[in-house]
């Protein structure tokens, strides 16, 4: 259902929410094209996206958009603080925030897209393939995370 579409209850939506069938198709969102939803949490949903215009091939990025249930003043201020903190942190293990804004009264963050596999999937792959997980890899991952967290915590509000 898109903006202004009728719900089964007869109500009209002011938000361009994505129904399950739409998670894998491209949807315009302000200056971006949302390619597919990759995550949803308690207060936000995250999409792989690209700019509508600009260089070709278009850079891939992530759009973090607050859910309709999280559109209160407190959540919006939290998103603004997150954007400000990301802009000030300079570390290769912390994603870059390109910008924050509003599209149809929907707050969002536009962030760097990092392609890869999470540690859980990596460990599961190792188990299903019967290959031992390299013993030094968890230490390497933990160290990289600790260094990124130190950079974030070293940046003051």
PDB file of C-alpha atoms in Angstrom:
ATOM      1  CA  UNK A   1       0.000   0.000   0.000  1.00  0.00           C
ATOM      2  CA  UNK A   2       1.353   3.387  -0.871  1.00  0.00           C
ATOM      3  CA  UNK A   3       0.729   6.857   0.422  1.00  0.00           C
ATOM      4  CA  UNK A   4      -2.954   7.728   0.349  1.00  0.00           C
ATOM      5  CA  UNK A   5      -4.006   4.128  -0.383  1.00  0.00           C
ATOM      6  CA  UNK A   6      -7.063   2.807   1.366  1.00  0.00           C
ATOM      7  CA  UNK A   7      -6.673   0.202   4.074  1.00  0.00           C
ATOM      8  CA  UNK A   8      -9.100  -2.722   4.296  1.00  0.00           C
ATOM      9  CA  UNK A   9     -10.754  -0.806   7.159  1.00  0.00           C
ATOM     10  CA  UNK A  10     -11.482   2.106   4.828  1.00  0.00           C
ATOM     11  CA  UNK A  11      -8.892   4.374   6.449  1.00  0.00           C
ATOM     12  CA  UNK A  12      -6.356   6.217   4.342  1.00  0.00           C
ATOM     13  CA  UNK A  13      -2.671   5.865   5.019  1.00  0.00           C
ATOM     14  CA  UNK A  14      -0.418   8.917   5.230  1.00  0.00           C
ATOM     15  CA  UNK A  15       2.665   6.705   5.235  1.00  0.00           C
ATOM     16  CA  UNK A  16       4.141   4.783   2.339  1.00  0.00           C
ATOM     17  CA  UNK A  17       4.378   1.543   4.282  1.00  0.00           C
ATOM     18  CA  UNK A  18       5.546  -1.590   2.595  1.00  0.00           C
ATOM     19  CA  UNK A  19       3.395  -4.679   2.724  1.00  0.00           C
ATOM     20  CA  UNK A  20       5.183  -8.093   2.805  1.00  0.00           C
ATOM     21  CA  UNK A  21       4.880  -8.601  -0.970  1.00  0.00           C
ATOM     22  CA  UNK A  22       6.487  -5.202  -1.532  1.00  0.00           C
ATOM     23  CA  UNK A  23       9.622  -5.889   0.549  1.00  0.00           C
ATOM     24  CA  UNK A  24      11.450  -7.190  -2.503  1.00  0.00           C
ATOM     25  CA  UNK A  25      10.339  -4.654  -5.103  1.00  0.00           C
ATOM     26  CA  UNK A  26      11.625  -1.145  -5.681  1.00  0.00           C
ATOM     27  CA  UNK A  27       9.665   1.678  -4.060  1.00  0.00           C
ATOM     28  CA  UNK A  28      10.335   5.428  -4.417  1.00  0.00           C
ATOM     29  CA  UNK A  29      11.064   7.262  -1.159  1.00  0.00           C
ATOM     30  CA  UNK A  30      11.895  10.947  -1.578  1.00  0.00           C
ATOM     31  CA  UNK A  31      15.250  11.231  -3.393  1.00  0.00           C
ATOM     32  CA  UNK A  32      15.833   7.469  -3.054  1.00  0.00           C
ATOM     33  CA  UNK A  33      14.673   4.165  -4.488  1.00  0.00           C
ATOM     34  CA  UNK A  34      14.183   1.561  -1.760  1.00  0.00           C
ATOM     35  CA  UNK A  35      15.355  -1.695  -3.348  1.00  0.00           C
ATOM     36  CA  UNK A  36      14.498  -4.152  -0.579  1.00  0.00           C
ATOM     37  CA  UNK A  37      13.961  -4.271   3.166  1.00  0.00           C
ATOM     38  CA  UNK A  38      16.807  -6.019   4.980  1.00  0.00           C
ATOM     39  CA  UNK A  39      15.808  -5.571   8.625  1.00  0.00           C
ATOM     40  CA  UNK A  40      13.042  -4.423  10.923  1.00  0.00           C
ATOM     41  CA  UNK A  41      13.229  -3.782  14.650  1.00  0.00           C
ATOM     42  CA  UNK A  42      11.109  -2.301  17.380  1.00  0.00           C
ATOM     43  CA  UNK A  43      11.334   1.273  16.153  1.00  0.00           C
ATOM     44  CA  UNK A  44      12.778   1.271  12.631  1.00  0.00           C
ATOM     45  CA  UNK A  45      13.056  -0.588   9.353  1.00  0.00           C
ATOM     46  CA  UNK A  46      16.173  -0.689   7.187  1.00  0.00           C
ATOM     47  CA  UNK A  47      16.311  -0.806   3.387  1.00  0.00           C
ATOM     48  CA  UNK A  48      19.024  -1.202   0.782  1.00  0.00           C
ATOM     49  CA  UNK A  49      18.543   1.826  -1.454  1.00  0.00           C
ATOM     50  CA  UNK A  50      20.089   4.010  -4.111  1.00  0.00           C
ATOM     51  CA  UNK A  51      19.681   7.655  -5.121  1.00  0.00           C
ATOM     52  CA  UNK A  52      17.056   8.356  -7.796  1.00  0.00           C
ATOM     53  CA  UNK A  53      19.515  10.529  -9.689  1.00  0.00           C
ATOM     54  CA  UNK A  54      23.258  10.917  -9.881  1.00  0.00           C
ATOM     55  CA  UNK A  55      26.204   8.830 -10.912  1.00  0.00           C
ATOM     56  CA  UNK A  56      25.879   5.563 -12.738  1.00  0.00           C
ATOM     57  CA  UNK A  57      26.185   2.997 -11.391  1.00  0.00           C
ATOM     58  CA  UNK A  58      24.375   4.522  -8.431  1.00  0.00           C
ATOM     59  CA  UNK A  59      25.999   3.997  -5.048  1.00  0.00           C
ATOM     60  CA  UNK A  60      24.140   1.599  -2.780  1.00  0.00           C
ATOM     61  CA  UNK A  61      23.215   2.877   0.619  1.00  0.00           C
ATOM     62  CA  UNK A  62      20.964   2.079   3.535  1.00  0.00           C
ATOM     63  CA  UNK A  63      17.860   3.985   4.544  1.00  0.00           C
ATOM     64  CA  UNK A  64      16.834   3.615   8.183  1.00  0.00           C
ATOM     65  CA  UNK A  65      13.238   4.754   8.540  1.00  0.00           C
ATOM     66  CA  UNK A  66      11.234   5.038  11.759  1.00  0.00           C
ATOM     67  CA  UNK A  67       8.165   2.813  11.984  1.00  0.00           C
ATOM     68  CA  UNK A  68       4.752   4.525  12.294  1.00  0.00           C
ATOM     69  CA  UNK A  69       4.513   3.326  15.912  1.00  0.00           C
ATOM     70  CA  UNK A  70       7.795   5.113  16.694  1.00  0.00           C
ATOM     71  CA  UNK A  71       7.042   8.542  15.267  1.00  0.00           C
ATOM     72  CA  UNK A  72       6.949  10.340  18.620  1.00  0.00           C
ATOM     73  CA  UNK A  73       9.093  13.350  19.475  1.00  0.00           C
ATOM     74  CA  UNK A  74      11.413  11.253  21.643  1.00  0.00           C
ATOM     75  CA  UNK A  75      12.124   8.758  18.848  1.00  0.00           C
ATOM     76  CA  UNK A  76      12.693  11.538  16.318  1.00  0.00           C
ATOM     77  CA  UNK A  77      15.155  13.268  18.659  1.00  0.00           C
ATOM     78  CA  UNK A  78      16.925   9.930  19.191  1.00  0.00           C
ATOM     79  CA  UNK A  79      17.290   9.506  15.418  1.00  0.00           C
ATOM     80  CA  UNK A  80      18.687  13.050  15.127  1.00  0.00           C
ATOM     81  CA  UNK A  81      21.226  12.325  17.897  1.00  0.00           C
ATOM     82  CA  UNK A  82      22.214   9.098  16.129  1.00  0.00           C
ATOM     83  CA  UNK A  83      22.780  10.983  12.867  1.00  0.00           C
ATOM     84  CA  UNK A  84      24.830  13.664  14.623  1.00  0.00           C
ATOM     85  CA  UNK A  85      26.970  11.089  16.422  1.00  0.00           C
ATOM     86  CA  UNK A  86      27.596   9.111  13.224  1.00  0.00           C
ATOM     87  CA  UNK A  87      28.691  12.287  11.421  1.00  0.00           C
ATOM     88  CA  UNK A  88      31.293  13.015  14.093  1.00  0.00           C
ATOM     89  CA  UNK A  89      32.754   9.503  14.396  1.00  0.00           C
ATOM     90  CA  UNK A  90      35.605   8.883  11.984  1.00  0.00           C
ATOM     91  CA  UNK A  91      36.544   5.218  12.047  1.00  0.00           C
ATOM     92  CA  UNK A  92      36.687   2.542   9.317  1.00  0.00           C
ATOM     93  CA  UNK A  93      34.531   0.213  11.454  1.00  0.00           C
ATOM     94  CA  UNK A  94      31.674   2.718  11.804  1.00  0.00           C
ATOM     95  CA  UNK A  95      29.360   3.363   8.869  1.00  0.00           C
ATOM     96  CA  UNK A  96      29.239   6.849   7.410  1.00  0.00           C
ATOM     97  CA  UNK A  97      25.958   8.778   7.566  1.00  0.00           C
ATOM     98  CA  UNK A  98      25.304  10.722   4.371  1.00  0.00           C
ATOM     99  CA  UNK A  99      22.352  12.599   5.771  1.00  0.00           C
ATOM    100  CA  UNK A 100      19.128  12.648   7.704  1.00  0.00           C
ATOM    101  CA  UNK A 101      15.822  14.157   6.836  1.00  0.00           C
ATOM    102  CA  UNK A 102      12.113  13.812   6.373  1.00  0.00           C
ATOM    103  CA  UNK A 103      10.062  12.405   3.506  1.00  0.00           C
ATOM    104  CA  UNK A 104       6.302  12.880   3.887  1.00  0.00           C
ATOM    105  CA  UNK A 105       6.793  13.540   7.615  1.00  0.00           C
ATOM    106  CA  UNK A 106       8.790  10.290   7.932  1.00  0.00           C
ATOM    107  CA  UNK A 107      12.231  10.714   9.531  1.00  0.00           C
ATOM    108  CA  UNK A 108      15.104   8.745   8.019  1.00  0.00           C
ATOM    109  CA  UNK A 109      18.871   8.295   8.000  1.00  0.00           C
ATOM    110  CA  UNK A 110      20.813   7.672   4.793  1.00  0.00           C
ATOM    111  CA  UNK A 111      23.895   5.607   5.607  1.00  0.00           C
ATOM    112  CA  UNK A 112      26.743   3.746   3.962  1.00  0.00           C
ATOM    113  CA  UNK A 113      25.839   0.217   2.844  1.00  0.00           C
ATOM    114  CA  UNK A 114      28.271  -2.478   3.928  1.00  0.00           C
ATOM    115  CA  UNK A 115      27.892  -5.696   1.975  1.00  0.00           C
ATOM    116  CA  UNK A 116      28.821  -8.845   3.798  1.00  0.00           C
ATOM    117  CA  UNK A 117      27.804 -11.684   6.054  1.00  0.00           C
ATOM    118  CA  UNK A 118      27.066 -11.453   9.760  1.00  0.00           C
ATOM    119  CA  UNK A 119      29.012 -13.595  12.226  1.00  0.00           C
ATOM    120  CA  UNK A 120      26.032 -15.871  12.956  1.00  0.00           C
ATOM    121  CA  UNK A 121      25.687 -16.835   9.284  1.00  0.00           C
ATOM    122  CA  UNK A 122      29.428 -17.312   9.008  1.00  0.00           C
ATOM    123  CA  UNK A 123      29.437 -19.674  11.988  1.00  0.00           C
ATOM    124  CA  UNK A 124      26.375 -21.547  10.712  1.00  0.00           C
ATOM    125  CA  UNK A 125      28.017 -21.971   7.291  1.00  0.00           C
ATOM    126  CA  UNK A 126      31.131 -23.324   8.970  1.00  0.00           C
ATOM    127  CA  UNK A 127      29.032 -25.875  10.875  1.00  0.00           C
ATOM    128  CA  UNK A 128      26.896 -27.006   7.931  1.00  0.00           C
ATOM    129  CA  UNK A 129      29.946 -27.376   5.677  1.00  0.00           C
ATOM    130  CA  UNK A 130      31.835 -29.298   8.345  1.00  0.00           C
ATOM    131  CA  UNK A 131      34.712 -26.842   8.189  1.00  0.00           C
ATOM    132  CA  UNK A 132      36.265 -25.729  11.459  1.00  0.00           C
ATOM    133  CA  UNK A 133      35.836 -22.073  12.316  1.00  0.00           C
ATOM    134  CA  UNK A 134      39.319 -20.500  12.278  1.00  0.00           C
ATOM    135  CA  UNK A 135      40.214 -19.989  15.961  1.00  0.00           C
ATOM    136  CA  UNK A 136      41.737 -16.554  15.416  1.00  0.00           C
ATOM    137  CA  UNK A 137      38.718 -15.164  13.560  1.00  0.00           C
ATOM    138  CA  UNK A 138      36.487 -14.499  16.609  1.00  0.00           C
ATOM    139  CA  UNK A 139      39.369 -12.650  18.264  1.00  0.00           C
ATOM    140  CA  UNK A 140      39.918 -10.576  15.129  1.00  0.00           C
ATOM    141  CA  UNK A 141      36.186  -9.742  14.887  1.00  0.00           C
ATOM    142  CA  UNK A 142      35.943  -8.886  18.601  1.00  0.00           C
ATOM    143  CA  UNK A 143      38.986  -6.616  18.356  1.00  0.00           C
ATOM    144  CA  UNK A 144      37.577  -4.755  15.346  1.00  0.00           C
ATOM    145  CA  UNK A 145      34.247  -4.288  17.143  1.00  0.00           C
ATOM    146  CA  UNK A 146      36.011  -3.071  20.300  1.00  0.00           C
ATOM    147  CA  UNK A 147      38.027  -0.514  18.317  1.00  0.00           C
ATOM    148  CA  UNK A 148      34.883   0.771  16.581  1.00  0.00           C
ATOM    149  CA  UNK A 149      33.032   1.006  19.908  1.00  0.00           C
ATOM    150  CA  UNK A 150      35.978   2.862  21.439  1.00  0.00           C
ATOM    151  CA  UNK A 151      35.763   5.400  18.607  1.00  0.00           C
ATOM    152  CA  UNK A 152      32.020   5.839  19.187  1.00  0.00           C
ATOM    153  CA  UNK A 153      32.375   6.158  22.961  1.00  0.00           C
ATOM    154  CA  UNK A 154      35.284   8.550  22.510  1.00  0.00           C
ATOM    155  CA  UNK A 155      32.991  10.911  20.632  1.00  0.00           C
ATOM    156  CA  UNK A 156      31.136  13.119  23.107  1.00  0.00           C
ATOM    157  CA  UNK A 157      27.520  14.218  22.789  1.00  0.00           C
TER     158      UNK A 157
END
